[in-house]
Amino acid sequence: MLKALDEERRPGRIRRIRRGATALGVAVAVGCGVVACESSLGEAAEGGMFRLGSDQPIDSLNPFVAVVSESFSVFQQIYPNLVQLGPGDRYVPEFATDWTTSRDGRTWTFHTHAGATWSDGRPLTAADAAWTLSTIKKFQDGPAASMASHVTGLVSATAPDARTVVLTYSRPVANVLTQVTSVPILPEHVWKKYAGGDGGALTTFTNSAPVVCGGPFTLVKYVPKQVALFRRNPEYYGTKPRIAGFGIQFFGTDDAMILALKSHQLDGVQNVPNTSVENLEAAGFEVVSSPGLSFDSLTVNANPKQRAAHRELADPRVREALDRAINRDEIVRTSLLGRGRPGSSIIPPGTAHWYDRTVTPTPYDPEAANRLLDQAGYRRGPGGVRIANGHPMRYPMILPDDTSSGYGLRSFQIVRSDFARIGVRLTPRLLDNAAANDALAADDSKEFTMSMWAWSGAASDPDDTLNYLTCRSWGTLNDTGYCGREWDRLYAEQGAAMDPAARRRIVDRMQRMAARQRILLVLDYADKIEAHSRSWTDLPLVGGESFSAESKIPLQSVRRAG
Amino acid sequence: MRSLEYAVRRGIFTVVTVFLAVTLNFFLFRALPGSAVSNLARVPDSSPELQHALTVRFGLDRSEWDQYVLYLKNLLHGDLGVSFTYQRPVSHLLLSDLQNTVLLAGAGTLGAIALGVLSGVVAAWRRSSALDHLNTSLAILTYSFPAQWLGLVLLIVFAGVLPAGGMSDQFLFQSPPFWRHAADVAAHMALPAATLILTAYGGYTLVVRSSMLETLGQDYVLTARAKGLPDRRIVWRHAARNAMLPMVTMVALDLGFVVGGAVLVEVIFSWPGIGMATYTALSQRDYPMVQGCLLILTVSVILLNFLADLLCFRLDRRVTA
C-alpha cells in the first residue's frame, strides 16, 4: 500500500526535479550565453575585443619590480619605447621617428614624435625618455637592478629639447637598439616622486589601474592572477590599433586554456603545447609555428675543480662521447612530436639572423661514443656500467620543474636510454626551480653532475645568450661550471663591435667555440607555437609572438576577418 | 559551568595550536633548498646586483630569527607582509582569494552533503534492491576518483557547453548587472563544484546509509509502522532526523577542510582561490604569500574544528569535558 502510494507520487516529484534541473540548466546557459553576447557588445562596433589566454600571469605592473616576460609584453603595449622590433626582426621607429649614431659609436641621438600626450593629457616628450633611462642608470645597483642590462655603458641620457634624446656611452655599444627596445618610457610626472633618496619607493609603487599610459593601449582593468584588459588609446601618437581592445586571461593549466580556445571563450593562445597542435588544427584554428627563441640543453658540469667523484665529466673525451650518444632526431620526433629541430648552436634559429648554420647537430653515433670512452680507459664493470677513476659512471640528473612538467621528461628518458648504451647510468633528481638553482650553484658549482633545462634569449640580439656563459654570470645565470677568459674577451669584443659584419664574425666564432668545447649540449630547438581563431586576421608574429615584449605591431595590426 | 570550562580548555588548546602552526609555517619553507631570490633572479639580464637588490627588498638579508620576530609582530597587527612576486599586501591578495574559495568549496560541500544525504537515505530505504546496489556502487566509484582526474574529464566532456576556466567572463570593460554576473559565476562554478560534489558525496552516502539502517531497525520505527504512518513520513521525519547525528560530526569536521580542500580543483579550473594562490606561491617561493595561505588554511581548520568540538559537546552530552 505504502509502495503504491509512493509510486503514485513519484511522477510529480520527477517533474519537480526535472523543473529544477531545467531551471538550473537555463540559469547556467543564460550565464554562458548572456555573458558571451555581452563580451562582444559595444566593442564589436569598434573592432572587437581580442581575447588571449596565457599560462603565465603578470607579476607586477611596475617595471622596476616585474621579472616575467608577460609583464614586459604588457609594458610594451601601454608605454612608449624609443624603437621596436618589426617583422623580419629589424628595428623600426616607435616613439623615436629616426635616430643617428656618432662616428665613434658613443653618442646616439633619437628624434621623437611631436605633440604626443599621455593618457592623462600631459605632454609626452623626449624628457620622459631621458628621465626613465637616467633613473635606471642611477639606481642600477639597487631598485633598478632588473633593468641594469638595458643601460650597459650608458653615461648620460639627456633631452636638449622636447623632441630629442641624446644617449652618451662610455664606449661603443653594439646593441643599443636592443637595449632601448626593452625600456618602457615612463611618465616622469607620475614616477618622479618615487625616485628620491635611495629610490626604494620605485619598487613599492604598485602602479595600479588606471595606469597613466602612452602606448597604443591603456590598461583599464587588472585583477592579479586573473586578467588584464586593455582599451585602444585614442591619444596614441602612432598607428591606432584596429581593435577596440584586448584582454589576457591567465590559466592554471594548459588543458583548460586550450579547451577555452576550442570553445571560443578565447580568440588566441600563446605557448600551445605540442600535444594540442593537431587537435586545434582539426578544429579549424590557425596554428602558427615559428623557430624557437629557446633551446633545451643538457649541462654536464664543466668545472675543472668539481668533486673527484665525477671529475671525469670535465674530460673533453667524455663530453664528446656523451654528445655523440644523444639521439637528437629521436628527441625531436618523440618529445617535440616533430615540432622543432635538433639542437646545435647556443644561439637558437629564432634569434634574428644570428644563428650560425655551420654549427650542425652532433650526429648520433653510439659506436663512436663507446670508442671514445674505451680510449679514455673507462672500461665496463658490473652491469655494463663503466668505471671511471675507481667509481661507476652513475650520475644524478637535475630535472627542474620547468623540464619535468613538460616534454622534458620524455627527452630525459631518451637521453637516459642513449647513455645506458654507452655504459653511463642516469638517475632523475626532480626538484622545483628554486631548489634546482641552489643544487646547481652548491659549493661553487662543484657538486652537481648534470642537469637539463631550457634557455631563452631575445628575438633580435644574441647578447643575452652569450652572457649566460660569462664568468660574471657565474652563480646567477651561468650554471654550467664553465668560466673562460677567451669567452669573456670575445663577449666584450662583440658588445663593442659597431660594424655588424665584424660583430657577426665574433658571434659566429663564439658559437663554434661553445659547440667545440661542448660547454652545453644543445638538444633541440622547440618551435614557438601560437594558435588563434580564424575570425581574426592580419596578426603578424614578431619574434614568434603576437603579445610581444619587443613589438607593438601585432596587436596594432590584428583585426576581425571579413 | 561545565560548558564554560570545556570551551576555555578547548580555546587555550586552539590558541597554542595556531601559534605552533604559524611558527611551523614560517620555518618549514625556509628549511627547503632554494629561495625566492634565486628563483626570481633566473631571468635574462640577471646579475649579482639584482640578486642583492632582491635579497634586501625581501628582507632576506636579516637573520631568520629577526625575520621571524618581525613576522610575529606584523601578524599581531594584522599585517601579513608584502608578496615577493606581486609586491602587494598579502592580506589584500588573499582576501578575494578566500572569498572565492569559500564560495566554491562551500557550494561543493553543501552540494555533496545534500546529495550524500539524499542518496544515503534512499539506499537505506531501498536496502538490497537494485537501486541500493547501483547507488552505493556509484557513490564508492566517484568517491575513489582523484579530483584532478575527474575535473579534467568533466572539462573535456563539457568543453563548449560550460566555461573552461576562471570565475567569470573576464573580458568585459564594464561590470554587468548583478544577476547577470551571478548567473555567469554560477556557469563558471558548475564544473569545479560538480567535481567537488562528485568526489565527496560518496562519503556522506555511506555514513548516512549505515546510520539510517541502524535507525530503521529501532523499536520506535516499528511502532510507527504498526500505527500505519506512511513509509515516507517514517523515513524522512522520524528515521532520517535521528540518523543525522554522525553526519553532524562528519560535516563539522569536513568544514575545516572547506578552505583547503579545493586546491587541485582550483588549479585545474583556474579558479582564483586560496588553493590556486598556494600552488603559485609555493612554486615561486613567495614566502609571505605561502605563509599567508598556510595561515588561512591552518587557522580555518583549527577554528572550525574548535567549533565542531563545541557543537558536538552541545549536541551529544556523552562528550565529556
Coordinates of C-alpha atoms in Angstrom, one line a residue, chain B residues 22-250:
Chain B
V22 CA 52.3 29.9 12.5
T23 CA 55.8 29.1 13.7
L24 CA 56.0 25.9 11.6
N25 CA 54.7 27.7 8.5
F26 CA 57.4 30.3 8.9
F27 CA 60.3 27.9 9.2
L28 CA 59.1 25.0 7.1
F29 CA 59.8 26.6 3.7
R30 CA 62.9 28.4 4.7
A31 CA 64.4 25.0 5.6
L32 CA 64.0 23.8 2.0
P33 CA 66.8 24.3 -0.5
G34 CA 66.3 27.3 -2.9
S35 CA 64.9 30.7 -2.3
A36 CA 62.7 33.3 -3.8
V37 CA 65.7 35.3 -4.8
S38 CA 67.4 32.5 -6.8
N39 CA 64.1 31.8 -8.4
L40 CA 63.2 35.3 -9.4
A41 CA 66.7 36.2 -10.4
R42 CA 66.9 33.5 -13.0
V43 CA 65.8 35.7 -15.8
P44 CA 67.7 37.1 -18.8
D45 CA 69.8 40.1 -17.7
S46 CA 70.1 38.7 -14.2
S47 CA 73.2 39.9 -12.3
P48 CA 74.7 39.7 -8.8
E49 CA 73.4 43.2 -8.3
L50 CA 69.8 42.1 -9.0
Q51 CA 70.2 39.2 -6.6
H52 CA 71.5 41.5 -3.9
A53 CA 68.7 44.1 -4.6
L54 CA 66.0 41.4 -4.3
T55 CA 67.6 40.0 -1.1
V56 CA 67.5 43.4 0.5
R57 CA 64.0 44.2 -0.8
F58 CA 62.6 41.0 0.6
G59 CA 64.3 41.4 3.9
L60 CA 66.2 38.2 3.5
D61 CA 69.5 39.8 4.4
R62 CA 68.4 39.7 8.0
S63 CA 68.8 36.7 10.2
E64 CA 66.0 34.1 10.2
W65 CA 65.3 34.9 13.9
D66 CA 64.9 38.6 13.1
Q67 CA 62.6 37.8 10.2
Y68 CA 60.6 35.6 12.5
V69 CA 60.2 38.2 15.2
L70 CA 59.2 40.8 12.7
Y71 CA 56.7 38.4 11.2
L72 CA 55.1 37.7 14.5
K73 CA 55.0 41.5 15.3
N74 CA 53.4 42.3 12.0
L75 CA 51.0 39.4 12.3
L76 CA 49.7 40.7 15.7
H77 CA 49.0 44.0 13.8
G78 CA 47.1 42.1 11.1
D79 CA 49.9 42.6 8.6
L80 CA 50.7 39.5 6.6
G81 CA 53.5 41.2 4.7
V82 CA 54.0 42.1 1.1
S83 CA 54.1 39.4 -1.7
F84 CA 57.6 39.0 -3.1
T85 CA 56.1 38.3 -6.5
Y86 CA 53.3 40.8 -6.8
Q87 CA 54.7 43.5 -4.4
R88 CA 51.2 43.9 -3.0
P89 CA 50.0 43.4 0.5
V90 CA 49.3 39.7 1.1
S91 CA 46.1 40.4 3.0
H92 CA 44.7 42.3 0.0
L93 CA 45.6 39.5 -2.4
L94 CA 44.3 36.7 -0.2
L95 CA 41.0 38.3 0.9
S96 CA 39.4 38.0 -2.5
D97 CA 41.0 34.5 -2.9
L98 CA 39.5 33.4 0.4
Q99 CA 36.0 34.7 -0.7
N100 CA 36.3 32.8 -4.0
T101 CA 37.4 29.6 -2.2
V102 CA 34.6 29.8 0.3
L103 CA 32.1 30.3 -2.5
L104 CA 33.3 27.3 -4.5
A105 CA 34.2 24.9 -1.6
G106 CA 31.0 26.0 0.2
A107 CA 28.9 25.2 -2.8
G108 CA 30.8 21.9 -3.3
T109 CA 30.4 20.9 0.3
L110 CA 26.7 21.8 0.6
G111 CA 26.0 20.0 -2.7
A112 CA 27.9 17.0 -1.5
I113 CA 26.0 16.9 1.8
A114 CA 22.6 17.3 0.1
L115 CA 23.4 14.6 -2.5
G116 CA 25.0 12.4 0.1
V117 CA 22.0 12.6 2.5
L118 CA 19.5 12.0 -0.3
S119 CA 21.3 9.0 -1.8
G120 CA 22.2 7.6 1.6
V121 CA 18.6 7.7 2.8
V122 CA 17.3 6.3 -0.5
A123 CA 19.9 3.5 -0.4
A124 CA 18.9 2.5 3.2
W125 CA 15.2 2.8 2.4
R126 CA 15.5 0.5 -0.6
R127 CA 18.1 -1.7 1.1
S128 CA 19.4 -4.6 -1.0
S129 CA 17.4 -3.5 -4.1
A130 CA 19.0 -2.8 -7.4
L131 CA 18.7 0.9 -6.7
D132 CA 20.6 0.4 -3.4
H133 CA 23.4 -1.5 -5.2
L134 CA 23.6 1.0 -8.0
N135 CA 23.5 4.0 -5.7
T136 CA 26.1 2.6 -3.3
S137 CA 28.4 1.4 -6.1
L138 CA 28.2 4.8 -7.8
A139 CA 29.0 6.6 -4.6
I140 CA 32.0 4.4 -3.9
L141 CA 33.2 4.8 -7.5
T142 CA 33.0 8.6 -7.6
Y143 CA 34.4 8.8 -4.0
S144 CA 37.5 7.0 -5.2
F145 CA 38.1 9.2 -8.3
P146 CA 41.0 11.6 -7.8
A147 CA 39.5 15.1 -8.0
Q148 CA 42.1 16.3 -10.6
W149 CA 41.3 13.4 -12.9
L150 CA 37.6 13.8 -12.7
G151 CA 38.0 17.5 -13.2
L152 CA 39.9 17.0 -16.4
V153 CA 37.3 14.5 -17.6
L154 CA 34.5 16.9 -16.9
L155 CA 36.4 19.7 -18.6
I156 CA 36.8 17.7 -21.8
V157 CA 33.2 16.4 -21.8
F158 CA 31.6 19.8 -21.2
A159 CA 34.0 21.8 -23.4
G160 CA 32.0 24.4 -25.3
V161 CA 29.0 23.9 -23.0
L162 CA 30.3 25.3 -19.8
P163 CA 33.2 27.7 -19.3
A164 CA 36.6 26.0 -19.0
G165 CA 38.4 28.3 -16.6
G166 CA 38.3 31.4 -14.4
M167 CA 35.5 32.6 -12.2
S168 CA 33.5 34.8 -14.6
D169 CA 33.8 36.3 -18.1
Q170 CA 36.8 38.5 -17.7
F171 CA 36.7 40.3 -21.0
L172 CA 34.1 43.0 -20.1
F173 CA 35.1 46.6 -19.9
Q174 CA 32.0 47.3 -17.7
S175 CA 30.6 45.2 -14.9
P176 CA 27.4 43.5 -15.9
P177 CA 24.2 43.8 -13.7
F178 CA 24.3 41.8 -10.5
W179 CA 22.0 39.0 -11.7
R180 CA 23.9 38.5 -15.0
H181 CA 27.1 38.4 -13.1
A182 CA 25.7 35.9 -10.6
A183 CA 24.5 33.7 -13.5
D184 CA 27.9 34.0 -15.1
V185 CA 29.7 33.0 -11.9
A186 CA 27.3 30.1 -11.5
A187 CA 28.1 28.9 -15.0
H188 CA 31.9 29.1 -14.3
M189 CA 31.4 27.4 -11.0
A190 CA 29.3 24.5 -12.4
L191 CA 32.2 22.2 -13.4
P192 CA 34.6 22.8 -10.4
A193 CA 31.6 22.5 -8.0
A194 CA 30.4 19.3 -9.7
T195 CA 33.9 17.9 -9.3
L196 CA 33.9 18.6 -5.6
I197 CA 30.4 17.2 -5.2
L198 CA 31.1 14.0 -7.1
T199 CA 34.3 13.3 -5.3
A200 CA 32.9 14.0 -1.8
Y201 CA 29.2 12.9 -1.7
G202 CA 30.1 9.2 -1.6
G203 CA 31.5 9.5 1.9
Y204 CA 28.3 11.1 3.2
T205 CA 26.2 8.5 1.3
L206 CA 27.9 5.6 3.1
V207 CA 27.7 7.2 6.5
V208 CA 24.0 8.1 6.1
R209 CA 23.1 4.7 4.7
S210 CA 24.8 2.9 7.6
S211 CA 23.2 5.2 10.2
M212 CA 19.8 5.0 8.6
L213 CA 19.9 1.2 8.5
E214 CA 20.6 1.2 12.2
T215 CA 17.8 3.7 12.9
L216 CA 15.3 1.9 10.7
G217 CA 15.8 -1.2 12.9
Q218 CA 14.9 0.7 16.1
D219 CA 11.7 -0.1 18.0
Y220 CA 10.1 3.3 17.6
V221 CA 10.3 2.9 13.8
L222 CA 8.5 -0.5 14.1
T223 CA 5.9 1.2 16.3
A224 CA 5.4 3.9 13.7
R225 CA 4.9 1.3 11.0
A226 CA 2.4 -0.5 13.3
K227 CA 0.5 2.7 13.7
G228 CA 0.1 2.9 9.9
L229 CA 2.2 6.0 9.3
P230 CA 3.2 6.5 5.7
D231 CA 6.6 5.0 4.8
R232 CA 7.9 8.3 3.5
R233 CA 6.9 10.1 6.7
I234 CA 8.6 7.4 8.8
V235 CA 11.8 7.6 6.7
W236 CA 12.2 11.4 6.4
R237 CA 10.5 12.7 9.6
H238 CA 11.5 10.1 12.1
A239 CA 14.4 7.9 11.0
A240 CA 16.4 10.4 8.9
R241 CA 16.4 13.0 11.6
N242 CA 17.8 10.6 14.2
A243 CA 20.3 9.2 11.8
M244 CA 21.9 12.6 11.2
L245 CA 24.0 12.7 14.4
P246 CA 27.0 11.1 12.9
M247 CA 26.6 13.4 9.9
V248 CA 26.7 16.5 12.1
T249 CA 30.1 15.4 13.4
M250 CA 31.4 14.5 9.9

